[in-house]
XYZ file of C-alpha atoms in Angstrom:
178
model
C 12.614 18.329 -17.545
C 13.821 18.874 -13.827
C 11.306 17.210 -12.075
C 11.597 13.811 -14.517
C 16.007 14.283 -14.155
C 15.327 14.754 -10.478
C 14.307 13.429 -7.092
C 10.609 12.218 -7.454
C 10.169 12.507 -3.462
C 10.527 16.229 -4.045
C 7.080 16.376 -6.408
C 4.018 17.255 -4.329
C 0.626 15.674 -6.005
C -0.142 18.146 -8.760
C 3.659 17.910 -9.920
C 3.796 14.329 -10.168
C 0.488 14.001 -12.310
C 1.782 16.852 -14.698
C 5.106 14.334 -15.093
C 2.808 11.391 -15.673
C 0.911 13.331 -18.211
C 4.315 13.693 -20.137
C 5.002 10.061 -19.608
C 1.628 9.137 -21.182
C 2.328 11.405 -23.822
C 5.298 9.185 -24.606
C 3.713 6.018 -23.943
C 0.258 6.284 -25.580
C -0.104 2.367 -25.530
C 1.026 1.840 -22.291
C -1.553 0.637 -19.639
C 0.720 1.090 -16.939
C 1.193 4.902 -17.407
C -2.145 5.624 -17.541
C -2.652 3.660 -14.541
C -0.363 5.015 -13.180
C -1.714 8.756 -14.126
C -4.993 7.988 -12.235
C -3.513 7.236 -9.569
C -1.446 10.747 -9.638
C -4.422 12.235 -9.976
C -6.677 10.882 -7.446
C -3.788 12.150 -4.982
C -4.069 15.328 -7.014
C -7.975 15.366 -6.320
C -9.042 15.248 -9.525
C -10.721 12.070 -9.718
C -12.679 12.871 -12.739
C -9.165 13.081 -14.851
C -7.896 9.377 -13.049
C -11.614 8.276 -14.273
C -10.106 9.644 -17.530
C -7.215 7.933 -17.301
C -8.546 4.329 -16.177
C -10.889 4.597 -19.244
C -7.838 5.072 -21.552
C -5.942 2.013 -19.742
C -8.729 -0.092 -20.173
C -9.452 0.619 -23.878
C -5.790 -0.332 -24.619
C -5.920 -3.816 -22.052
C -9.379 -4.648 -21.536
C -8.781 -7.933 -20.067
C -7.179 -6.830 -17.241
C -8.825 -6.628 -14.060
C -7.170 -5.009 -12.204
C -7.590 -2.074 -14.368
C -11.132 -2.518 -13.853
C -11.196 -2.741 -10.388
C -9.359 0.525 -10.422
C -11.917 2.236 -12.790
C -14.549 1.135 -10.271
C -12.354 2.641 -7.185
C -12.032 6.323 -9.210
C -15.726 5.979 -9.814
C -16.398 5.475 -6.193
C -13.849 8.637 -5.484
C -15.511 10.540 -8.120
C -19.118 9.512 -6.133
C -17.383 10.367 -2.779
C -17.633 6.657 -1.453
C -20.618 6.140 -3.123
C -20.752 3.007 -5.203
C -23.006 3.905 -7.877
C -23.923 1.793 -11.184
C -20.558 2.932 -12.993
C -18.840 1.227 -10.180
C -20.826 -1.561 -9.771
C -20.246 -2.334 -13.672
C -16.554 -2.185 -13.448
C -16.143 -4.013 -10.173
C -18.471 -6.635 -12.119
C -16.273 -6.598 -15.291
C -12.937 -7.428 -12.959
C -14.807 -10.041 -11.526
C -15.939 -11.397 -14.513
C -12.139 -11.096 -15.636
C -10.808 -12.598 -12.275
C -13.228 -13.982 -10.220
C -10.186 -13.809 -7.130
C -10.180 -9.712 -7.422
C -9.776 -8.783 -3.881
C -11.148 -5.226 -4.596
C -13.591 -5.934 -6.580
C -15.132 -8.673 -4.286
C -14.816 -6.285 -1.543
C -16.357 -3.683 -2.824
C -19.197 -5.455 -4.390
C -19.946 -7.270 -0.923
C -19.718 -3.341 0.143
C -22.791 -2.897 -2.321
C -24.606 -5.501 -1.305
C -24.545 -4.022 2.169
C -25.362 -0.609 1.320
C -28.184 -2.046 -0.450
C -29.571 -3.812 2.521
C -28.278 -7.095 1.419
C -26.576 -7.198 4.696
C -26.065 -11.176 4.850
C -25.167 -11.745 1.446
C -22.602 -8.794 1.789
C -21.202 -10.262 4.904
C -21.423 -13.960 3.439
C -18.948 -11.961 0.775
C -16.688 -10.305 3.015
C -16.472 -13.757 5.159
C -14.919 -15.365 2.374
C -12.881 -13.005 1.450
C -11.334 -12.787 4.771
C -11.439 -16.741 4.879
C -9.182 -16.537 1.790
C -6.871 -14.153 3.125
C -3.082 -15.507 3.838
C -2.902 -15.646 7.667
C -0.221 -12.624 7.449
C -1.857 -10.260 5.417
C -2.388 -7.060 7.006
C -5.313 -6.270 5.488
C -6.834 -9.179 7.638
C -7.481 -7.307 10.987
C -8.934 -4.346 9.294
C -11.205 -6.218 7.527
C -12.305 -8.530 9.928
C -13.015 -5.594 12.409
C -15.361 -4.153 9.564
C -17.274 -7.288 9.376
C -17.652 -6.876 13.122
C -18.618 -3.777 13.184
C -21.113 -3.950 10.572
C -22.737 -6.699 12.088
C -23.047 -5.100 15.485
C -24.693 -1.742 13.218
C -26.475 -3.808 11.299
C -25.529 -2.199 8.354
C -22.783 0.046 6.906
C -21.873 3.191 9.398
C -23.887 6.608 7.731
C -20.686 8.433 6.959
C -18.692 5.399 4.510
C -15.719 6.490 3.475
C -14.324 6.722 -0.098
C -11.436 4.394 -0.909
C -8.265 5.728 0.345
C -6.589 8.228 -1.958
C -2.716 6.595 -2.999
C -0.449 8.641 -0.756
C 2.774 10.222 -2.238
C 5.276 7.724 -1.839
C 3.352 5.286 -3.786
C 2.981 7.596 -6.715
C 6.976 8.549 -6.614
C 7.372 4.446 -6.513
C 5.321 4.179 -9.763
C 7.269 6.811 -11.497
C 10.490 5.407 -10.694
C 9.560 2.142 -11.945
C 8.333 3.512 -15.425
C 11.458 5.509 -15.695
């Protein structure tokens, strides 16, 4: 109760995840509550709990591409950055439901590159880059990644896992749900 009524900025990721678990108990039919729980669990370092929460969110709202894409990202976190069969299936489902899904398009193209389909993957990234607004802050990062993969002829050996949400982002979600 103190965590819920106090300043969320004082909570570390495990406490934030505990608070989100309490919120989903109160809101068992709210896919956004489960999505936010997943982000909190991921920030706490529990990718398995995050994917479990997102599976519940997807079951509640199976038509939401954002939930499918987030589920794919948690599968990647569980696999330490590898885009395995489950992640690919989730991203494919996200793309089926929303052909413009940035996350699904990005990671499926990355999977192509990882599979040795360099030109196919780079074409996907270039199309994604072309569709981003000129002022989108991710343009530079994606352009840099395209250049690096082109120079290297593939992905770097130590491909990074998807970024974990930061505590500020999680606090914002909790405040929004409150």
